[in-house]
């Protein structure tokens, strides 16, 4: 088929070049946004008197017809077209004749593609945010249900201090809340209209960029037409936000994998979200969590791919920029899938509180509390720390634990110790006393829950 841009050249490119140059395989997903954008453009051409109202009406009807036919399946996208913009204009011209050829007045594919991508990603942000909220809601539910389940908190993957499982889960909830905030922030800068920048320099026609922006629900217009067609920061920013969101899911997935192991056995994933081994009959593998962790690498790759594409580009549009879409769509599709799977996995996850409690009873996670108790008795913290360490060393030697170590043994290390020590090292008391804002006590976790629910 003759190229729409044939003129200067014959437009007869080799099949190899056509295939290499074409983006319709991946930009076809912007068909609806392309048509919506064109309808607003036609309306603007009418409102400013650039085109007669009768032409504008046929253009808008024609575009609506294409959209309806694509949605009903009556029209199929022709994958031999160069891109979605050319496809829509070609069908419009076939259907309307010469009037169809007027649509591209005061416009370029450069501002058109920038517009389509912003419109498309703007919707994707809403979808990603909704799915993040669903995951967050599942995490908050579990946190509420296990707000008083005692589990060891870790540093260096060594048992450190007693915490509640609800408290631990709310750490992830905090991350997801920040992710939502970042997505909303990214949308603010994305929601600025590039249309009317034209090829790069603006236009000689008396266009009304703000009219068109308003029709399409943008908050404002790009200030500079050269930036309007060459800026892909919004896609990079979105991928940055997605990369962080994936990283949070990946850390959470890593813990779920650990917790599901026989070594921990803190949770058991539902059969619906695990797989078996083809050879080892006993296996129950956390493949979903592993895939979420694995796909994080792919999303980082998407981000780096676009950053690298952009780093050496002179202003304004360069065809390199066509490479933006596969990366950003891949990142968007991957994170959406991971969010859905993660929410289902968390909702159906069985929490084994007895095993958590057992783990909390070994590892001397109340040693800090013993030191704090001695500080209460008047010892300076460094001295108290030393006594507590010596008591722990003794326990390790004799196979004892702080909860049941005889008082006489305690007193052989420090004569300030009395019966009150047993209250001090009781795990439940250790948790309840950490009542500082954001801390692990049940009341503190309840306060965090209330705030987070209100934010959601
Ligand atoms: N398919 C192109 C892209 O995705 C559309 C813009 C083409 N503009 C151009 N001057 N060749 O970037």
Tab-separated table of C-alpha atoms and ligand atoms in Angstrom:
chain	number	residue	atom	x	y	z
A	1	UNK	CA	0.000	0.000	0.000
A	2	UNK	CA	1.221	3.516	-0.818
A	3	UNK	CA	2.585	5.353	2.203
A	4	UNK	CA	0.597	8.329	3.440
A	5	UNK	CA	3.885	10.232	3.585
A	6	UNK	CA	4.921	9.373	-0.025
A	7	UNK	CA	5.854	12.581	-1.849
A	8	UNK	CA	9.432	13.531	-1.269
A	9	UNK	CA	10.216	9.839	-1.786
A	10	UNK	CA	8.313	7.146	-3.622
A	11	UNK	CA	7.299	5.675	-0.288
A	12	UNK	CA	8.251	2.276	-1.608
A	13	UNK	CA	10.316	0.855	1.203
A	14	UNK	CA	11.596	-2.693	1.402
A	15	UNK	CA	9.428	-5.195	3.279
A	16	UNK	CA	12.290	-5.604	5.719
A	17	UNK	CA	12.389	-1.873	6.431
A	18	UNK	CA	8.587	-1.748	6.787
A	19	UNK	CA	8.644	-4.490	9.327
A	20	UNK	CA	11.539	-2.956	11.239
A	21	UNK	CA	9.967	0.497	11.249
A	22	UNK	CA	6.471	-0.534	12.220
A	23	UNK	CA	5.141	-0.119	15.760
A	24	UNK	CA	1.546	-1.237	15.256
A	25	UNK	CA	2.229	-4.566	16.984
A	26	UNK	CA	2.478	-2.725	20.293
A	27	UNK	CA	0.902	0.690	19.736
A	28	UNK	CA	-2.404	-0.905	18.665
A	29	UNK	CA	-3.277	-0.951	22.344
A	30	UNK	CA	-3.592	2.850	22.146
A	31	UNK	CA	-6.327	2.682	19.476
A	32	UNK	CA	-9.066	4.040	21.723
A	33	UNK	CA	-6.878	6.852	23.041
A	34	UNK	CA	-5.743	7.727	19.521
A	35	UNK	CA	-9.332	8.029	18.326
A	36	UNK	CA	-10.450	9.980	21.405
A	37	UNK	CA	-7.525	12.338	20.914
A	38	UNK	CA	-8.440	12.799	17.261
A	39	UNK	CA	-12.043	13.572	18.137
A	40	UNK	CA	-10.895	16.342	20.488
A	41	UNK	CA	-8.537	17.582	17.789
A	42	UNK	CA	-11.356	17.713	15.231
A	43	UNK	CA	-13.554	19.553	17.733
A	44	UNK	CA	-10.794	22.108	18.283
A	45	UNK	CA	-10.347	22.583	14.530
A	46	UNK	CA	-14.088	23.378	14.371
A	47	UNK	CA	-14.200	25.626	17.441
A	48	UNK	CA	-11.355	27.759	16.106
A	49	UNK	CA	-12.816	27.935	12.596
A	50	UNK	CA	-9.812	26.160	11.079
A	51	UNK	CA	-12.235	23.603	9.565
A	52	UNK	CA	-15.918	24.139	8.695
A	53	UNK	CA	-18.333	22.659	11.226
A	54	UNK	CA	-19.764	20.223	8.636
A	55	UNK	CA	-16.327	18.647	8.094
A	56	UNK	CA	-15.799	18.424	11.830
A	57	UNK	CA	-19.095	16.623	12.277
A	58	UNK	CA	-18.211	14.042	9.627
A	59	UNK	CA	-14.753	13.580	11.139
A	60	UNK	CA	-16.136	13.020	14.620
A	61	UNK	CA	-18.869	10.665	13.333
A	62	UNK	CA	-16.307	8.806	11.262
A	63	UNK	CA	-13.957	8.424	14.223
A	64	UNK	CA	-16.794	7.269	16.468
A	65	UNK	CA	-17.728	4.707	13.800
A	66	UNK	CA	-14.175	3.355	13.740
A	67	UNK	CA	-14.122	3.107	17.523
A	68	UNK	CA	-17.497	1.310	17.586
A	69	UNK	CA	-16.418	-1.084	14.849
A	70	UNK	CA	-13.149	-1.877	16.589
A	71	UNK	CA	-15.014	-2.545	19.824
A	72	UNK	CA	-17.660	-4.731	18.168
A	73	UNK	CA	-15.066	-6.593	16.147
A	74	UNK	CA	-16.541	-5.433	12.814
A	75	UNK	CA	-13.208	-3.750	12.045
A	76	UNK	CA	-9.851	-5.393	12.574
A	77	UNK	CA	-6.575	-3.525	12.954
A	78	UNK	CA	-4.456	-3.917	9.824
A	79	UNK	CA	-1.102	-5.065	11.132
A	80	UNK	CA	0.615	-4.072	7.896
A	81	UNK	CA	0.150	-0.386	8.761
A	82	UNK	CA	3.130	1.561	10.094
A	83	UNK	CA	1.459	2.508	13.349
A	84	UNK	CA	-1.934	2.993	14.972
A	85	UNK	CA	-2.078	6.665	13.954
A	86	UNK	CA	-1.674	5.786	10.273
A	87	UNK	CA	-4.198	2.977	10.556
A	88	UNK	CA	-6.935	5.198	11.986
A	89	UNK	CA	-6.303	7.958	9.445
A	90	UNK	CA	-6.266	5.435	6.604
A	91	UNK	CA	-9.617	3.899	7.578
A	92	UNK	CA	-11.093	7.355	8.135
A	93	UNK	CA	-10.014	8.439	4.659
A	94	UNK	CA	-11.341	5.236	3.091
A	95	UNK	CA	-14.690	5.890	4.757
A	96	UNK	CA	-14.975	9.677	4.341
A	97	UNK	CA	-12.878	10.422	1.272
A	98	UNK	CA	-11.177	13.835	1.161
A	99	UNK	CA	-12.665	15.040	4.453
A	100	UNK	CA	-10.673	12.303	6.205
A	101	UNK	CA	-7.501	13.865	4.900
A	102	UNK	CA	-8.252	17.099	6.782
A	103	UNK	CA	-7.938	15.579	10.271
A	104	UNK	CA	-4.161	15.927	10.420
A	105	UNK	CA	-4.310	19.748	10.005
A	106	UNK	CA	-2.223	21.514	12.674
A	107	UNK	CA	-0.957	18.239	14.084
A	108	UNK	CA	1.987	15.884	13.722
A	109	UNK	CA	2.430	12.277	14.686
A	110	UNK	CA	5.038	13.597	17.091
A	111	UNK	CA	2.548	15.403	19.308
A	112	UNK	CA	-0.085	12.782	18.534
A	113	UNK	CA	1.980	9.892	19.874
A	114	UNK	CA	3.014	11.907	22.941
A	115	UNK	CA	-0.676	12.582	23.560
A	116	UNK	CA	-1.745	8.970	23.062
A	117	UNK	CA	0.914	7.690	25.422
A	118	UNK	CA	-0.057	10.155	28.157
A	119	UNK	CA	-3.740	9.266	27.759
A	120	UNK	CA	-2.960	5.550	27.875
A	121	UNK	CA	-0.606	5.656	30.850
A	122	UNK	CA	-2.953	7.959	32.742
A	123	UNK	CA	-5.549	5.180	32.651
A	124	UNK	CA	-2.931	2.606	33.564
A	125	UNK	CA	-2.025	4.613	36.673
A	126	UNK	CA	-5.651	4.427	37.790
A	127	UNK	CA	-5.693	0.670	37.264
A	128	UNK	CA	-2.374	0.094	39.018
A	129	UNK	CA	-3.533	2.260	41.930
A	130	UNK	CA	-6.797	0.316	42.252
A	131	UNK	CA	-4.898	-2.973	42.300
A	132	UNK	CA	-2.382	-1.612	44.816
A	133	UNK	CA	-5.307	-0.609	47.021
A	134	UNK	CA	-6.738	-4.124	46.804
A	135	UNK	CA	-3.417	-5.594	47.881
A	136	UNK	CA	-3.113	-3.024	50.661
A	137	UNK	CA	-6.610	-3.892	51.888
A	138	UNK	CA	-5.652	-7.584	52.030
A	139	UNK	CA	-2.502	-6.739	54.014
A	140	UNK	CA	-4.449	-4.531	56.442
A	141	UNK	CA	-7.002	-7.305	57.006
A	142	UNK	CA	-4.293	-9.805	57.869
A	143	UNK	CA	-2.530	-7.272	60.088
A	144	UNK	CA	-5.752	-6.695	61.981
A	145	UNK	CA	-6.351	-10.416	62.412
A	146	UNK	CA	-2.821	-10.984	63.768
A	147	UNK	CA	-2.229	-7.730	65.627
A	148	UNK	CA	-1.327	-9.618	68.810
A	149	UNK	CA	0.453	-12.690	67.388
A	150	UNK	CA	3.986	-12.657	68.782
A	151	UNK	CA	6.789	-13.429	66.355
A	152	UNK	CA	10.516	-12.727	66.410
A	153	UNK	CA	11.518	-9.523	64.667
A	154	UNK	CA	14.822	-9.920	62.822
A	155	UNK	CA	17.906	-7.893	62.040
A	156	UNK	CA	20.660	-9.525	59.973
A	157	UNK	CA	18.149	-12.409	59.720
A	158	UNK	CA	18.967	-13.123	63.383
A	159	UNK	CA	16.201	-13.097	65.970
A	160	UNK	CA	16.289	-9.616	67.467
A	161	UNK	CA	13.258	-8.488	69.478
A	162	UNK	CA	9.688	-9.694	69.887
A	163	UNK	CA	7.150	-7.989	67.640
A	164	UNK	CA	3.621	-8.726	66.543
A	165	UNK	CA	2.938	-10.179	63.119
A	166	UNK	CA	0.433	-7.368	62.565
A	167	UNK	CA	3.196	-4.835	63.166
A	168	UNK	CA	5.438	-6.580	60.639
A	169	UNK	CA	2.701	-6.608	57.999
A	170	UNK	CA	1.998	-2.920	58.534
A	171	UNK	CA	5.580	-2.174	57.478
A	172	UNK	CA	4.585	-3.442	54.025
A	173	UNK	CA	1.326	-1.522	54.206
A	174	UNK	CA	3.385	1.651	54.787
A	175	UNK	CA	5.376	0.919	51.632
A	176	UNK	CA	2.242	0.399	49.553
A	177	UNK	CA	0.795	3.656	50.861
A	178	UNK	CA	3.903	5.475	49.662
A	179	UNK	CA	3.569	3.710	46.315
A	180	UNK	CA	0.036	5.030	45.964
A	181	UNK	CA	1.264	8.493	46.770
A	182	UNK	CA	4.019	8.234	44.168
A	183	UNK	CA	1.572	7.054	41.507
A	184	UNK	CA	-0.735	9.986	42.241
A	185	UNK	CA	2.195	12.369	42.108
A	186	UNK	CA	3.368	10.923	38.807
A	187	UNK	CA	-0.129	11.342	37.380
A	188	UNK	CA	-0.051	15.052	38.173
A	189	UNK	CA	2.946	15.646	35.922
A	190	UNK	CA	1.655	13.220	33.304
A	191	UNK	CA	-1.688	14.964	33.052
A	192	UNK	CA	-0.387	17.842	30.949
A	193	UNK	CA	-1.282	17.998	27.263
A	194	UNK	CA	1.406	17.955	24.556
A	195	UNK	CA	-1.057	18.209	21.662
A	196	UNK	CA	-0.619	21.358	19.599
A	197	UNK	CA	3.163	21.130	19.843
A	198	UNK	CA	2.876	19.727	16.292
A	199	UNK	CA	6.148	18.496	14.750
A	200	UNK	CA	8.224	20.554	17.222
A	201	UNK	CA	7.778	24.260	16.550
A	202	UNK	CA	4.073	24.825	17.072
A	203	UNK	CA	1.846	25.836	14.171
A	204	UNK	CA	0.811	28.703	11.931
A	205	UNK	CA	-2.876	27.781	12.399
A	206	UNK	CA	-4.863	29.617	15.098
A	207	UNK	CA	-5.225	26.514	17.297
A	208	UNK	CA	-6.539	26.456	20.846
A	209	UNK	CA	-4.397	24.044	22.814
A	210	UNK	CA	-6.224	24.703	26.058
A	211	UNK	CA	-9.592	23.859	24.499
A	212	UNK	CA	-8.225	20.516	23.346
A	213	UNK	CA	-6.538	19.842	26.689
A	214	UNK	CA	-9.759	20.539	28.526
A	215	UNK	CA	-11.751	18.239	26.242
A	216	UNK	CA	-9.355	15.435	27.109
A	217	UNK	CA	-9.346	16.049	30.873
A	218	UNK	CA	-5.818	17.462	31.133
A	219	UNK	CA	-4.964	19.904	33.917
A	220	UNK	CA	-2.810	22.095	31.674
A	221	UNK	CA	-0.620	22.126	28.546
A	222	UNK	CA	3.124	21.539	28.036
A	223	UNK	CA	4.746	24.989	28.163
A	224	UNK	CA	7.233	24.435	25.361
A	225	UNK	CA	6.424	22.673	22.093
A	226	UNK	CA	9.932	21.196	21.695
A	227	UNK	CA	9.681	19.677	25.155
A	228	UNK	CA	6.109	18.631	24.406
A	229	UNK	CA	7.187	16.250	21.647
A	230	UNK	CA	10.486	15.071	23.129
A	231	UNK	CA	9.569	14.570	26.776
A	232	UNK	CA	9.122	11.013	28.014
A	233	UNK	CA	9.822	11.805	31.682
A	234	UNK	CA	6.275	10.797	32.536
A	235	UNK	CA	6.919	7.252	31.284
A	236	UNK	CA	10.242	7.068	33.129
A	237	UNK	CA	8.627	8.385	36.299
A	238	UNK	CA	5.850	5.837	36.064
A	239	UNK	CA	8.356	3.050	35.567
A	240	UNK	CA	10.352	4.369	38.515
A	241	UNK	CA	7.237	4.254	40.676
A	242	UNK	CA	6.434	0.772	39.383
A	243	UNK	CA	10.017	-0.397	39.989
A	244	UNK	CA	9.728	0.665	43.635
A	245	UNK	CA	6.342	-0.981	43.967
A	246	UNK	CA	7.779	-4.187	42.484
A	247	UNK	CA	10.748	-3.969	44.842
A	248	UNK	CA	8.366	-3.791	47.808
A	249	UNK	CA	6.438	-6.788	46.522
A	250	UNK	CA	9.702	-8.607	45.932
A	251	UNK	CA	10.917	-8.101	49.517
A	252	UNK	CA	7.543	-9.227	50.818
A	253	UNK	CA	7.627	-12.223	48.451
A	254	UNK	CA	11.084	-13.131	49.718
A	255	UNK	CA	9.783	-13.207	53.298
A	256	UNK	CA	6.775	-15.290	52.307
A	257	UNK	CA	9.137	-17.767	50.655
A	258	UNK	CA	11.242	-17.946	53.821
A	259	UNK	CA	8.205	-18.181	56.102
A	260	UNK	CA	6.798	-21.029	53.988
A	261	UNK	CA	9.964	-23.111	54.376
A	262	UNK	CA	10.157	-25.959	56.901
A	263	UNK	CA	12.909	-23.957	58.604
A	264	UNK	CA	10.388	-21.213	59.549
A	265	UNK	CA	6.873	-22.591	58.944
A	266	UNK	CA	5.299	-19.279	59.952
A	267	UNK	CA	2.779	-19.368	57.108
A	268	UNK	CA	1.302	-21.903	54.784
A	269	UNK	CA	0.209	-20.653	51.384
A	270	UNK	CA	-3.100	-21.911	50.061
A	271	UNK	CA	-3.044	-24.725	47.513
A	272	UNK	CA	-4.511	-22.228	45.058
A	273	UNK	CA	-1.269	-20.237	45.088
A	274	UNK	CA	1.383	-22.970	45.246
A	275	UNK	CA	2.652	-25.698	42.961
A	276	UNK	CA	4.086	-29.171	43.357
A	277	UNK	CA	7.262	-30.770	42.098
A	278	UNK	CA	7.268	-33.186	39.178
A	279	UNK	CA	9.539	-35.558	41.080
A	280	UNK	CA	9.440	-34.826	44.818
A	281	UNK	CA	6.000	-35.807	46.099
A	282	UNK	CA	6.322	-33.900	49.378
A	283	UNK	CA	6.929	-30.491	47.787
A	284	UNK	CA	4.720	-27.436	48.033
A	285	UNK	CA	6.532	-24.634	46.282
A	286	UNK	CA	5.844	-20.909	46.567
A	287	UNK	CA	6.206	-20.336	42.824
A	288	UNK	CA	3.934	-17.293	42.749
A	289	UNK	CA	6.050	-15.451	45.300
A	290	UNK	CA	9.224	-16.502	43.483
A	291	UNK	CA	7.862	-15.254	40.167
A	292	UNK	CA	6.910	-11.920	41.686
A	293	UNK	CA	10.474	-11.638	42.995
A	294	UNK	CA	11.831	-12.707	39.600
A	295	UNK	CA	9.692	-10.362	37.545
A	296	UNK	CA	11.085	-7.457	39.544
A	297	UNK	CA	14.304	-7.856	37.570
A	298	UNK	CA	12.370	-7.518	34.368
A	299	UNK	CA	10.667	-4.313	35.507
A	300	UNK	CA	14.030	-2.797	36.494
A	301	UNK	CA	15.196	-3.731	32.995
A	302	UNK	CA	12.256	-1.906	31.448
A	303	UNK	CA	13.111	1.239	33.394
A	304	UNK	CA	16.759	1.094	32.406
A	305	UNK	CA	15.889	0.375	28.828
A	306	UNK	CA	13.958	3.636	28.441
A	307	UNK	CA	16.452	5.700	30.430
A	308	UNK	CA	19.155	4.433	28.100
A	309	UNK	CA	17.126	5.070	24.955
A	310	UNK	CA	16.630	8.678	26.016
A	311	UNK	CA	20.089	9.536	27.311
A	312	UNK	CA	21.703	10.575	24.043
A	313	UNK	CA	18.761	11.946	22.084
A	314	UNK	CA	19.061	15.426	20.618
A	315	UNK	CA	15.886	17.492	20.575
A	316	UNK	CA	13.252	17.029	19.443
A	317	UNK	CA	11.519	13.814	18.257
A	318	UNK	CA	13.721	10.922	17.149
A	319	UNK	CA	12.473	7.554	16.035
A	320	UNK	CA	14.375	5.974	18.934
A	321	UNK	CA	11.471	7.176	21.036
A	322	UNK	CA	9.215	4.571	19.478
A	323	UNK	CA	11.128	2.173	21.761
A	324	UNK	CA	9.403	3.747	24.795
A	325	UNK	CA	6.191	1.787	24.444
A	326	UNK	CA	7.271	-1.842	24.733
A	327	UNK	CA	9.218	-1.099	27.921
A	328	UNK	CA	6.542	0.891	29.628
A	329	UNK	CA	3.713	-1.444	28.597
A	330	UNK	CA	5.702	-4.444	29.773
A	331	UNK	CA	6.334	-2.799	33.148
A	332	UNK	CA	2.666	-1.847	33.487
A	333	UNK	CA	1.377	-5.309	32.517
A	334	UNK	CA	3.861	-7.066	34.774
A	335	UNK	CA	3.081	-5.015	37.863
A	336	UNK	CA	-0.673	-5.390	37.357
A	337	UNK	CA	-0.379	-9.155	37.159
A	338	UNK	CA	1.893	-9.307	40.208
A	339	UNK	CA	-0.481	-7.120	42.245
A	340	UNK	CA	-3.471	-9.365	41.499
A	341	UNK	CA	-1.578	-12.539	42.338
A	342	UNK	CA	-0.083	-11.041	45.481
A	343	UNK	CA	-3.458	-9.924	46.810
A	344	UNK	CA	-4.909	-13.413	46.285
A	345	UNK	CA	-1.889	-15.033	47.883
A	346	UNK	CA	-2.063	-12.824	51.000
A	347	UNK	CA	-5.841	-13.174	51.368
A	348	UNK	CA	-5.655	-16.970	51.378
A	349	UNK	CA	-2.415	-17.332	53.365
A	350	UNK	CA	-2.678	-19.386	56.545
A	351	UNK	CA	-0.759	-17.860	59.478
A	352	UNK	CA	0.750	-20.405	61.902
A	353	UNK	CA	0.851	-18.425	65.141
A	354	UNK	CA	1.955	-21.371	67.311
A	355	UNK	CA	5.137	-21.766	65.298
A	356	UNK	CA	5.761	-18.027	65.492
A	357	UNK	CA	5.377	-18.148	69.243
A	358	UNK	CA	7.725	-21.119	69.540
A	359	UNK	CA	10.356	-19.287	67.510
A	360	UNK	CA	9.915	-16.237	69.725
A	361	UNK	CA	10.677	-18.345	72.800
A	362	UNK	CA	14.202	-19.148	71.662
A	363	UNK	CA	16.932	-16.803	70.581
A	364	UNK	CA	16.866	-14.526	73.654
A	365	UNK	CA	14.844	-11.854	71.897
A	366	UNK	CA	14.021	-10.427	75.341
A	367	UNK	CA	17.692	-9.698	76.180
A	368	UNK	CA	17.187	-5.980	75.451
A	369	UNK	CA	14.275	-6.010	77.885
A	370	UNK	CA	16.502	-7.488	80.587
A	371	UNK	CA	18.984	-4.658	79.975
A	372	UNK	CA	16.152	-2.065	80.059
A	373	UNK	CA	14.973	-3.608	83.355
A	374	UNK	CA	18.454	-3.136	84.855
A	375	UNK	CA	18.507	0.465	83.681
A	376	UNK	CA	15.279	0.862	85.650
A	377	UNK	CA	17.193	-0.443	88.657
A	378	UNK	CA	19.764	2.308	88.303
A	379	UNK	CA	22.490	0.733	86.150
A	380	UNK	CA	23.855	2.814	83.238
A	381	UNK	CA	22.733	1.257	79.923
A	382	UNK	CA	26.211	0.099	78.874
A	383	UNK	CA	26.673	-1.776	82.164
A	384	UNK	CA	23.164	-3.205	81.960
A	385	UNK	CA	23.894	-4.340	78.394
A	386	UNK	CA	26.980	-6.176	79.634
A	387	UNK	CA	25.162	-7.949	82.471
A	388	UNK	CA	22.392	-9.008	80.114
A	389	UNK	CA	24.969	-10.384	77.677
A	390	UNK	CA	26.655	-12.349	80.443
A	391	UNK	CA	23.321	-13.827	81.552
A	392	UNK	CA	22.566	-14.841	77.942
A	393	UNK	CA	25.991	-16.486	77.624
A	394	UNK	CA	25.274	-18.450	80.807
A	395	UNK	CA	21.884	-19.552	79.441
A	396	UNK	CA	23.467	-20.684	76.168
A	397	UNK	CA	25.997	-22.707	78.142
A	398	UNK	CA	23.390	-24.432	80.301
A	399	UNK	CA	20.495	-24.592	77.857
A	400	UNK	CA	18.357	-22.228	79.973
A	401	UNK	CA	16.098	-19.329	78.908
A	402	UNK	CA	15.603	-15.926	80.524
A	403	UNK	CA	11.938	-16.635	81.328
A	404	UNK	CA	12.782	-19.483	83.759
A	405	UNK	CA	16.362	-18.842	84.867
A	406	UNK	CA	16.473	-19.181	88.706
A	407	UNK	CA	16.579	-15.902	90.592
A	408	UNK	CA	19.772	-16.958	92.400
A	409	UNK	CA	21.552	-17.352	89.076
A	410	UNK	CA	20.343	-13.910	87.977
A	411	UNK	CA	21.558	-12.431	91.238
A	412	UNK	CA	25.006	-14.012	90.822
A	413	UNK	CA	25.438	-11.591	87.878
A	414	UNK	CA	23.850	-8.538	89.503
A	415	UNK	CA	22.413	-8.204	92.963
A	416	UNK	CA	19.967	-5.502	91.831
A	417	UNK	CA	17.819	-8.185	90.180
A	418	UNK	CA	14.650	-9.262	92.035
A	419	UNK	CA	11.419	-11.209	91.245
A	420	UNK	CA	10.326	-8.374	88.938
A	421	UNK	CA	12.740	-9.659	86.298
A	422	UNK	CA	10.253	-12.350	85.225
A	423	UNK	CA	7.666	-9.716	84.334
A	424	UNK	CA	10.342	-7.797	82.512
A	425	UNK	CA	11.312	-10.675	80.205
A	426	UNK	CA	7.794	-11.996	79.603
A	427	UNK	CA	7.350	-11.802	75.819
A	428	UNK	CA	3.855	-10.403	75.904
A	429	UNK	CA	4.977	-7.680	78.315
A	430	UNK	CA	7.997	-6.975	76.111
A	431	UNK	CA	5.654	-6.311	73.198
A	432	UNK	CA	3.106	-4.347	75.177
A	433	UNK	CA	5.719	-2.061	76.674
A	434	UNK	CA	6.894	-0.963	73.219
A	435	UNK	CA	4.151	1.535	73.155
A	436	UNK	CA	6.039	4.314	71.415
A	437	UNK	CA	4.407	5.835	68.340
A	438	UNK	CA	4.822	3.390	65.438
A	439	UNK	CA	5.973	0.676	67.852
A	440	UNK	CA	4.947	-2.959	68.166
A	441	UNK	CA	2.487	-2.954	71.101
A	442	UNK	CA	-1.054	-3.986	70.288
A	443	UNK	CA	-2.405	-0.513	71.039
A	444	UNK	CA	0.280	1.081	68.904
A	445	UNK	CA	-0.476	-1.330	66.038
A	446	UNK	CA	-4.167	-0.534	66.394
A	447	UNK	CA	-3.390	3.171	66.082
A	448	UNK	CA	-1.303	2.520	62.943
A	449	UNK	CA	-4.095	0.404	61.485
A	450	UNK	CA	-6.663	3.136	62.061
A	451	UNK	CA	-4.465	5.749	60.370
A	452	UNK	CA	-3.689	3.516	57.401
A	453	UNK	CA	-7.295	2.518	56.909
A	454	UNK	CA	-8.247	6.186	56.901
A	455	UNK	CA	-5.547	6.875	54.285
A	456	UNK	CA	-6.818	4.004	52.121
B	1	LIG	N1	5.208	5.189	15.751
B	1	LIG	C1	5.831	6.402	16.153
B	1	LIG	C2	6.263	6.312	17.616
B	1	LIG	O1	5.810	5.455	18.262
B	1	LIG	C3	4.893	7.549	15.968
B	1	LIG	C4	5.559	8.857	15.769
B	1	LIG	C5	6.195	8.882	14.435
B	1	LIG	N2	6.698	10.171	14.112
B	1	LIG	C6	7.579	10.326	13.134
B	1	LIG	N3	7.994	11.537	12.909
B	1	LIG	N4	8.009	9.342	12.412
B	1	LIG	O2	7.022	7.090	18.102
